[in-house]
Amino acid sequence: MDHFQYRNGILHAEDVPLPAIAAAVASPVYVYSRATLERHARVFQDALKPAGDVEVAFAVKANPNLAVLRVLANAGMGADVVSGGELRRALAAGVGRDRIVFSGVGKTDAELALGLEENIGQFNIESEEEGIELSAIAASKGATAYCTLRVNPDVDAGTHAKISTGKAENKFGVPIDRAPAIYARLAALPGLRLRGVAVHIGSMIADLAPMAAAIMRMGELVGALRGNGHVVTHVDLGGGLGVRYRPDDAPPTPTDYGAMVARATKGWGVRLMFEPGRVIVGNAGVLLTKVIRVKPGATHPFVVVDAAMNDLARPALYDAYHHFEPVIETNTTFTANIVGPVCESGDTFAMARDCGVVGAGDLAVFRTAGAYGATMASTYNSRDLVPEVLVDGSRHAVVADRIPAATVMGAERVPDWLG
Ligand SMILES: *Cc1c(COP(=O)(O)O)cnc(C)c1O
């Protein structure tokens, strides 16, 4: 459930009519709903209650906006970060340092050192090599790194190839059959306190079966590690739960997920950790856009909007579907191609889409844009970097300024020797 609803025929974010935001900030602009963020955080946390001792760290990469992170931190979430930049954001947003988990296959020495200096809660080590480096850095600082070993369970998440992470050929984690040997080696290193294992098989998972299979394998691994004399107190089950993008999508609910997890982990006697991203923020944001013009096409008209692939990359990257709706409700529909102004055929949000009729100057939204939206934005085609707004009841605030293309150009230099 989200708080983007039509009232008197006008799409609102909570109590704010979207035309008011377009008037104040211009388009394109991302609009987030605080009440929706808080609701999703609460629903997810409540859904995991049957699983016992649980800690939830929001996957910052899904939406790293400081205001969004602050809302989620206030709602009791930690942060799963995958770079030094995200680590600094989590700290700046007020996430408790002991609630920060550092994931990622390519943490540099500088990033590992930053995590140690900031005394974060946990490193999810993705290779034996990384563990050896982290040990050396921690030992040299006289610090202790609390860690899990990320395991690749060789399970097909059944999702898009570009967001699948738990198959043997993917770069993430260590192969599950080699995990006991690597775990034993890392557990003996100074500076590391290896306390469990982590898994994350992919994103936008529409079926619980592969998740259950991965959890079962992790359970067997925990048993094997304990059999080898290790003390296992933490298991991080990652994120990946899908959300509804199309009106008729029916992904597993957080409640279904929580019940499955509670069953599958019964008796493990560990603290379970989770790293949800999309399910928390996806439906808490829309991308508000304006139709520049409608031009005829071979079969269907092209609706050219002022948002583009540089603002919302998912359709171009993964052929992703984003529901497109006029801000002023209409009962008449047409079939159209929805495209942006960027000079690439990939700058296409939808082909042959049935949607409410829009014309030049009309406002519309792409729904479910709160996850992997603004965070992936670029300035391609020398367009402005898209701004972000947070709504709270009847008030709203710009939580990320539009960065003009001229400002980006201002960071460039033509050396004297070019004449
Ligand atoms: C991306 C990612 C997540 C979040 O995935 P969602 O599908 O957004 O829930 C969690 N953990 C790790 C390690 C990730 O890379």
XYZ file of C-alpha atoms and ligand atoms in Angstrom:
434
model
C 0.000 0.000 0.000
C 1.265 3.470 -0.778
C 0.190 7.061 -0.306
C 0.006 8.115 -3.963
C -3.732 8.312 -4.587
C -6.168 10.287 -6.712
C -8.292 12.795 -4.846
C -10.917 14.665 -6.798
C -9.252 13.404 -9.948
C -5.786 14.740 -9.085
C -2.913 12.445 -8.127
C -1.589 13.314 -4.671
C 1.478 12.335 -2.700
C -0.076 12.086 0.765
C -1.919 15.423 1.041
C 0.085 17.256 -1.598
C -1.305 17.477 -5.141
C 1.483 16.641 -7.577
C 0.821 19.740 -9.735
C 1.877 21.810 -6.719
C 5.260 20.081 -6.704
C 5.671 20.509 -10.451
C 4.893 24.204 -10.007
C 7.346 24.618 -7.134
C 10.251 22.473 -8.338
C 9.584 21.837 -12.065
C 9.888 18.438 -13.687
C 11.292 15.861 -13.949
C 11.468 15.307 -10.188
C 11.344 12.297 -7.908
C 8.675 12.504 -5.217
C 8.858 10.300 -2.109
C 6.240 9.753 0.572
C 7.433 9.659 4.162
C 4.305 7.829 5.361
C 4.868 5.130 2.739
C 8.523 4.705 3.706
C 7.561 4.375 7.355
C 4.747 1.985 6.560
C 6.980 -0.275 4.468
C 9.676 -0.295 7.143
C 7.111 -1.251 9.782
C 5.431 -3.928 7.648
C 8.787 -5.550 6.880
C 9.949 -5.474 10.493
C 6.608 -6.832 11.739
C 6.660 -9.575 9.107
C 10.001 -10.844 10.415
C 8.898 -10.930 14.067
C 8.024 -14.659 13.879
C 11.668 -15.309 12.949
C 12.862 -14.176 16.392
C 16.065 -12.198 16.910
C 16.130 -10.037 13.802
C 18.024 -6.971 12.606
C 17.093 -5.123 9.422
C 19.618 -3.036 7.481
C 18.212 -1.036 4.563
C 20.187 -1.572 1.340
C 21.356 2.003 0.808
C 22.063 1.551 -2.885
C 18.316 1.317 -3.559
C 17.838 4.919 -2.425
C 20.738 6.728 -0.760
C 19.037 10.109 -0.329
C 19.949 11.466 3.114
C 16.377 12.351 4.020
C 15.137 8.897 3.005
C 17.901 7.310 5.086
C 16.956 9.515 8.037
C 13.314 8.419 7.832
C 14.369 4.771 7.757
C 16.947 5.180 10.530
C 14.250 6.768 12.690
C 12.060 3.778 11.842
C 14.673 1.504 13.377
C 16.583 0.364 10.337
C 20.306 -0.078 10.014
C 22.129 0.313 6.709
C 23.695 -2.124 4.280
C 26.361 -0.194 2.368
C 28.478 -1.189 -0.627
C 30.994 1.675 -0.838
C 32.778 4.233 1.271
C 30.420 6.841 -0.159
C 27.367 4.941 1.058
C 29.034 4.380 4.424
C 29.498 8.143 4.825
C 25.880 8.735 3.817
C 24.607 6.247 6.395
C 26.638 7.986 9.108
C 25.548 11.438 7.933
C 21.904 10.341 8.016
C 22.257 9.241 11.626
C 22.298 5.460 11.239
C 23.950 3.980 14.337
C 27.468 2.794 13.422
C 26.832 -0.575 15.019
C 23.838 -0.962 12.652
C 25.962 -0.556 9.506
C 26.854 -3.621 7.428
C 29.492 -3.294 4.685
C 28.852 -5.563 1.674
C 30.459 -5.643 -1.758
C 32.927 -7.665 -3.759
C 35.430 -4.861 -4.357
C 35.977 -3.041 -1.075
C 39.315 -1.258 -1.367
C 41.903 -1.095 1.413
C 40.857 2.531 1.976
C 37.204 1.485 2.321
C 38.034 -1.374 4.691
C 40.103 1.052 6.771
C 37.250 3.584 6.779
C 34.843 0.921 8.045
C 37.254 0.015 10.847
C 37.888 3.649 11.775
C 34.156 4.286 11.905
C 33.702 1.160 14.007
C 30.856 -0.227 11.904
C 28.844 -3.228 13.021
C 29.774 -5.821 10.430
C 31.772 -6.566 7.286
C 30.336 -9.128 4.905
C 33.533 -10.584 3.445
C 33.165 -11.745 -0.138
C 36.448 -13.627 -0.679
C 39.336 -15.186 1.185
C 41.578 -12.479 -0.268
C 39.396 -9.701 1.159
C 39.373 -11.397 4.570
C 43.181 -11.572 4.612
C 43.423 -7.867 3.719
C 40.845 -6.862 6.319
C 42.687 -8.908 8.947
C 45.978 -7.175 8.154
C 44.437 -3.704 8.297
C 42.521 -4.441 11.500
C 45.569 -5.982 13.180
C 47.708 -2.967 12.223
C 45.156 -0.673 13.859
C 44.647 -2.905 16.888
C 40.978 -3.049 15.839
C 38.482 -5.888 15.641
C 36.368 -6.410 12.521
C 33.120 -8.266 13.159
C 32.469 -10.297 10.026
C 30.380 -12.788 8.185
C 31.510 -14.727 5.129
C 29.272 -14.191 2.115
C 28.469 -17.465 0.463
C 27.309 -18.090 -3.080
C 24.737 -20.879 -2.693
C 24.478 -21.600 -6.449
C 20.740 -20.982 -6.540
C 18.985 -19.392 -9.505
C 16.855 -16.558 -8.158
C 14.710 -16.661 -11.294
C 15.135 -12.928 -11.816
C 16.701 -10.781 -14.558
C 20.254 -11.946 -15.350
C 21.663 -8.490 -14.521
C 20.278 -8.585 -10.962
C 20.910 -12.251 -10.216
C 23.773 -12.725 -7.757
C 23.590 -16.230 -6.290
C 24.543 -18.496 -9.177
C 27.938 -20.177 -9.333
C 29.014 -17.981 -12.256
C 28.218 -14.714 -10.437
C 31.041 -12.700 -8.872
C 29.558 -12.521 -5.369
C 30.645 -14.456 -2.274
C 32.619 -17.702 -2.030
C 31.348 -21.000 -3.485
C 29.340 -22.851 -0.873
C 31.376 -26.044 -1.243
C 34.562 -24.123 -0.463
C 33.017 -22.084 2.357
C 33.991 -24.388 5.276
C 37.690 -24.358 4.311
C 37.775 -20.587 3.727
C 35.811 -19.981 6.924
C 38.342 -22.031 8.907
C 41.266 -20.065 7.468
C 39.668 -16.658 8.082
C 38.459 -17.586 11.569
C 42.081 -18.117 12.602
C 43.254 -14.653 11.463
C 44.021 -11.828 13.908
C 41.802 -8.763 13.893
C 38.788 -10.661 12.536
C 35.871 -11.892 14.600
C 34.138 -14.178 12.118
C 30.694 -14.800 13.539
C 28.568 -16.214 10.738
C 27.622 -16.297 7.098
C 25.739 -14.112 4.630
C 23.795 -14.742 1.436
C 22.002 -12.565 -1.117
C 20.835 -14.335 -4.264
C 19.519 -11.415 -6.275
C 16.970 -8.685 -6.586
C 13.337 -8.429 -7.652
C 12.654 -12.026 -6.663
C 9.060 -12.926 -7.498
C 9.006 -16.418 -6.011
C 9.937 -17.586 -2.505
C 11.141 -21.032 -3.614
C 14.699 -20.030 -4.593
C 15.011 -18.005 -1.391
C 13.867 -20.990 0.643
C 16.374 -23.197 -1.205
C 19.195 -20.760 -0.447
C 18.189 -20.590 3.221
C 18.123 -24.375 3.441
C 21.661 -24.545 2.098
C 22.760 -21.907 4.583
C 21.230 -23.963 7.387
C 23.252 -26.987 6.307
C 26.368 -24.818 6.149
C 25.773 -23.435 9.657
C 25.471 -27.029 10.899
C 28.711 -28.000 9.156
C 30.574 -24.973 10.534
C 29.394 -25.733 14.058
C 30.416 -29.352 13.524
C 33.900 -28.005 12.753
C 33.955 -26.213 16.093
C 33.021 -22.672 14.983
C 30.673 -20.481 17.021
C 28.046 -19.155 14.609
C 25.877 -16.361 16.016
C 24.841 -14.332 12.946
C 23.318 -15.214 9.577
C 22.620 -12.438 7.079
C 19.911 -13.464 4.609
C 20.294 -10.396 2.355
C 17.483 -8.665 0.510
C 15.856 -9.249 -2.825
C 12.128 -9.364 -2.186
C 10.225 -8.141 -5.237
C 7.514 -5.477 -5.402
C 4.494 -4.789 -7.553
C 5.386 -2.828 -10.677
C 2.427 -3.818 -12.883
C -1.075 -3.487 -11.518
C -1.517 -7.268 -11.798
C 1.862 -8.287 -10.291
C 1.446 -10.365 -7.149
C 4.896 -10.748 -5.573
C 5.228 -12.591 -2.269
C 4.273 -10.267 0.576
C 6.641 -9.488 3.425
C 4.303 -11.559 5.609
C 4.672 -14.603 3.300
C 8.414 -14.038 3.322
C 8.595 -13.710 7.115
C 6.597 -16.909 7.600
C 8.852 -18.806 5.191
C 11.982 -17.481 6.911
C 10.634 -18.363 10.365
C 9.941 -21.946 9.220
C 13.219 -22.368 7.348
C 15.433 -21.032 10.150
C 13.663 -22.619 13.103
C 16.135 -23.755 15.721
C 19.178 -22.060 14.189
C 19.767 -20.055 17.362
C 21.329 -17.069 15.600
C 20.598 -13.405 15.062
C 19.097 -13.119 11.586
C 19.988 -10.068 9.545
C 18.184 -8.737 6.474
C 19.108 -6.203 3.801
C 15.905 -5.185 2.001
C 16.085 -2.349 -0.492
C 13.435 -2.339 -3.191
C 10.601 -3.604 -0.991
C 11.068 -0.663 1.383
C 11.441 2.215 -1.076
C 10.153 1.030 -4.473
C 6.536 2.024 -4.102
C 7.372 4.978 -1.867
C 8.438 7.086 -4.858
C 7.248 8.285 -8.246
C 9.037 10.123 -11.009
C 6.936 13.158 -11.900
C 7.290 14.210 -15.518
C 5.658 16.476 -18.073
C 4.703 15.638 -21.626
C 6.750 17.786 -24.011
C 4.756 16.799 -27.072
C 3.015 13.915 -28.754
C 4.185 12.988 -32.240
C 2.728 10.409 -34.608
C 4.394 6.987 -34.846
C 4.212 4.132 -37.347
C 1.640 2.259 -35.262
C 1.162 4.263 -32.075
C 1.862 7.881 -31.159
C 5.083 8.750 -29.323
C 4.504 10.534 -26.035
C 7.755 12.447 -25.493
C 8.167 13.252 -21.799
C 10.741 15.456 -20.085
C 12.138 12.540 -18.037
C 14.620 10.279 -19.745
C 16.827 7.229 -19.344
C 19.396 9.344 -17.525
C 16.788 10.081 -14.816
C 15.292 6.575 -14.616
C 17.593 3.965 -16.107
C 15.723 0.765 -15.258
C 13.720 0.425 -18.487
C 16.849 0.900 -20.595
C 18.991 -1.325 -18.329
C 16.634 -4.202 -17.589
C 13.608 -3.663 -19.839
C 11.850 -2.799 -16.601
C 8.174 -1.867 -16.489
C 7.090 1.337 -14.748
C 3.405 2.089 -14.637
C 2.645 5.387 -16.403
C -0.311 7.462 -15.274
C -1.565 10.976 -15.979
C -1.648 13.209 -12.896
C -5.101 14.455 -13.864
C -7.308 11.388 -13.911
C -8.981 10.573 -17.203
C -11.397 7.878 -18.289
C -10.218 7.871 -21.880
C -7.254 5.696 -22.756
C -5.034 5.239 -25.760
C -2.121 3.068 -26.807
C 1.157 4.939 -27.005
C 4.921 4.658 -26.909
C 6.331 6.571 -23.945
C 9.801 7.932 -24.664
C 12.282 10.462 -23.323
C 14.229 13.140 -25.231
C 17.646 11.415 -25.092
C 19.202 10.492 -28.414
C 19.130 6.712 -27.967
C 16.414 4.293 -28.958
C 16.960 2.752 -25.516
C 15.426 5.914 -24.065
C 12.047 4.236 -24.217
C 9.915 3.786 -21.109
C 7.203 1.747 -22.804
C 6.111 0.578 -26.244
C 2.453 0.028 -27.141
C 1.348 0.899 -23.606
C -2.349 1.307 -22.831
C -2.646 4.340 -20.606
C -4.726 7.393 -19.863
C -4.664 9.938 -22.655
C -2.093 12.717 -22.239
C -1.138 15.639 -24.429
C 1.508 18.350 -24.554
C 1.962 20.065 -21.197
C 0.208 17.358 -19.155
C 1.836 15.961 -16.032
C 2.253 12.228 -15.526
C 4.132 9.851 -13.253
C 6.178 6.727 -13.528
C 5.213 4.690 -10.500
C 7.385 2.512 -8.293
C 10.397 4.722 -8.926
C 11.624 4.990 -5.337
C 14.127 2.144 -5.713
C 17.047 2.217 -8.149
C 15.692 5.466 -9.593
C 17.427 8.717 -8.652
C 20.403 6.743 -7.359
C 21.196 5.583 -10.898
C 20.644 8.988 -12.497
C 23.325 10.567 -14.651
C 23.686 13.741 -16.687
C 23.877 11.949 -20.043
C 23.086 14.245 -22.978
C 24.190 17.114 -20.679
C 20.889 17.070 -18.877
C 20.432 18.336 -15.328
C 20.787 15.841 -12.491
C 17.231 15.107 -11.394
C 16.042 16.593 -8.049
C 14.176 14.778 -5.263
C 11.297 15.883 -3.023
C 10.024 14.322 0.192
C 6.365 14.729 1.129
C 5.143 14.521 4.700
C 1.409 15.029 5.052
C 0.617 18.429 3.579
C 4.216 19.655 3.478
C 7.039 18.900 1.125
C 10.723 19.691 0.924
C 13.351 19.486 -1.778
C 15.710 16.829 -0.387
C 18.096 16.870 -3.363
C 18.598 19.942 -5.516
C 18.483 19.775 -9.266
C 22.146 19.991 -10.300
C 22.227 22.043 -13.491
C 24.178 20.730 -16.456
C 26.106 24.020 -16.296
C 27.365 23.112 -12.798
C 28.587 19.775 -14.084
C 30.282 21.560 -16.974
C 31.858 23.913 -14.434
C 33.900 20.989 -13.072
C 35.545 20.482 -16.458
C 38.749 22.148 -17.680
C 40.242 22.758 -21.096
C 44.029 22.662 -20.583
C 46.034 25.655 -21.852
C 48.020 23.441 -24.195
C 44.934 22.812 -26.283
C 45.237 26.427 -27.403
C 21.360 -4.879 -3.768
C 21.576 -5.629 -2.519
C 20.548 -5.738 -1.574
C 19.165 -5.166 -1.784
O 18.472 -5.830 -2.780
P 16.914 -5.480 -2.998
O 16.538 -6.336 -4.134
O 16.809 -4.043 -3.306
O 16.205 -5.847 -1.744
C 20.833 -6.385 -0.390
N 22.051 -6.915 -0.134
C 23.052 -6.839 -1.032
C 24.371 -7.428 -0.694
C 22.853 -6.198 -2.248
O 23.850 -6.137 -3.130
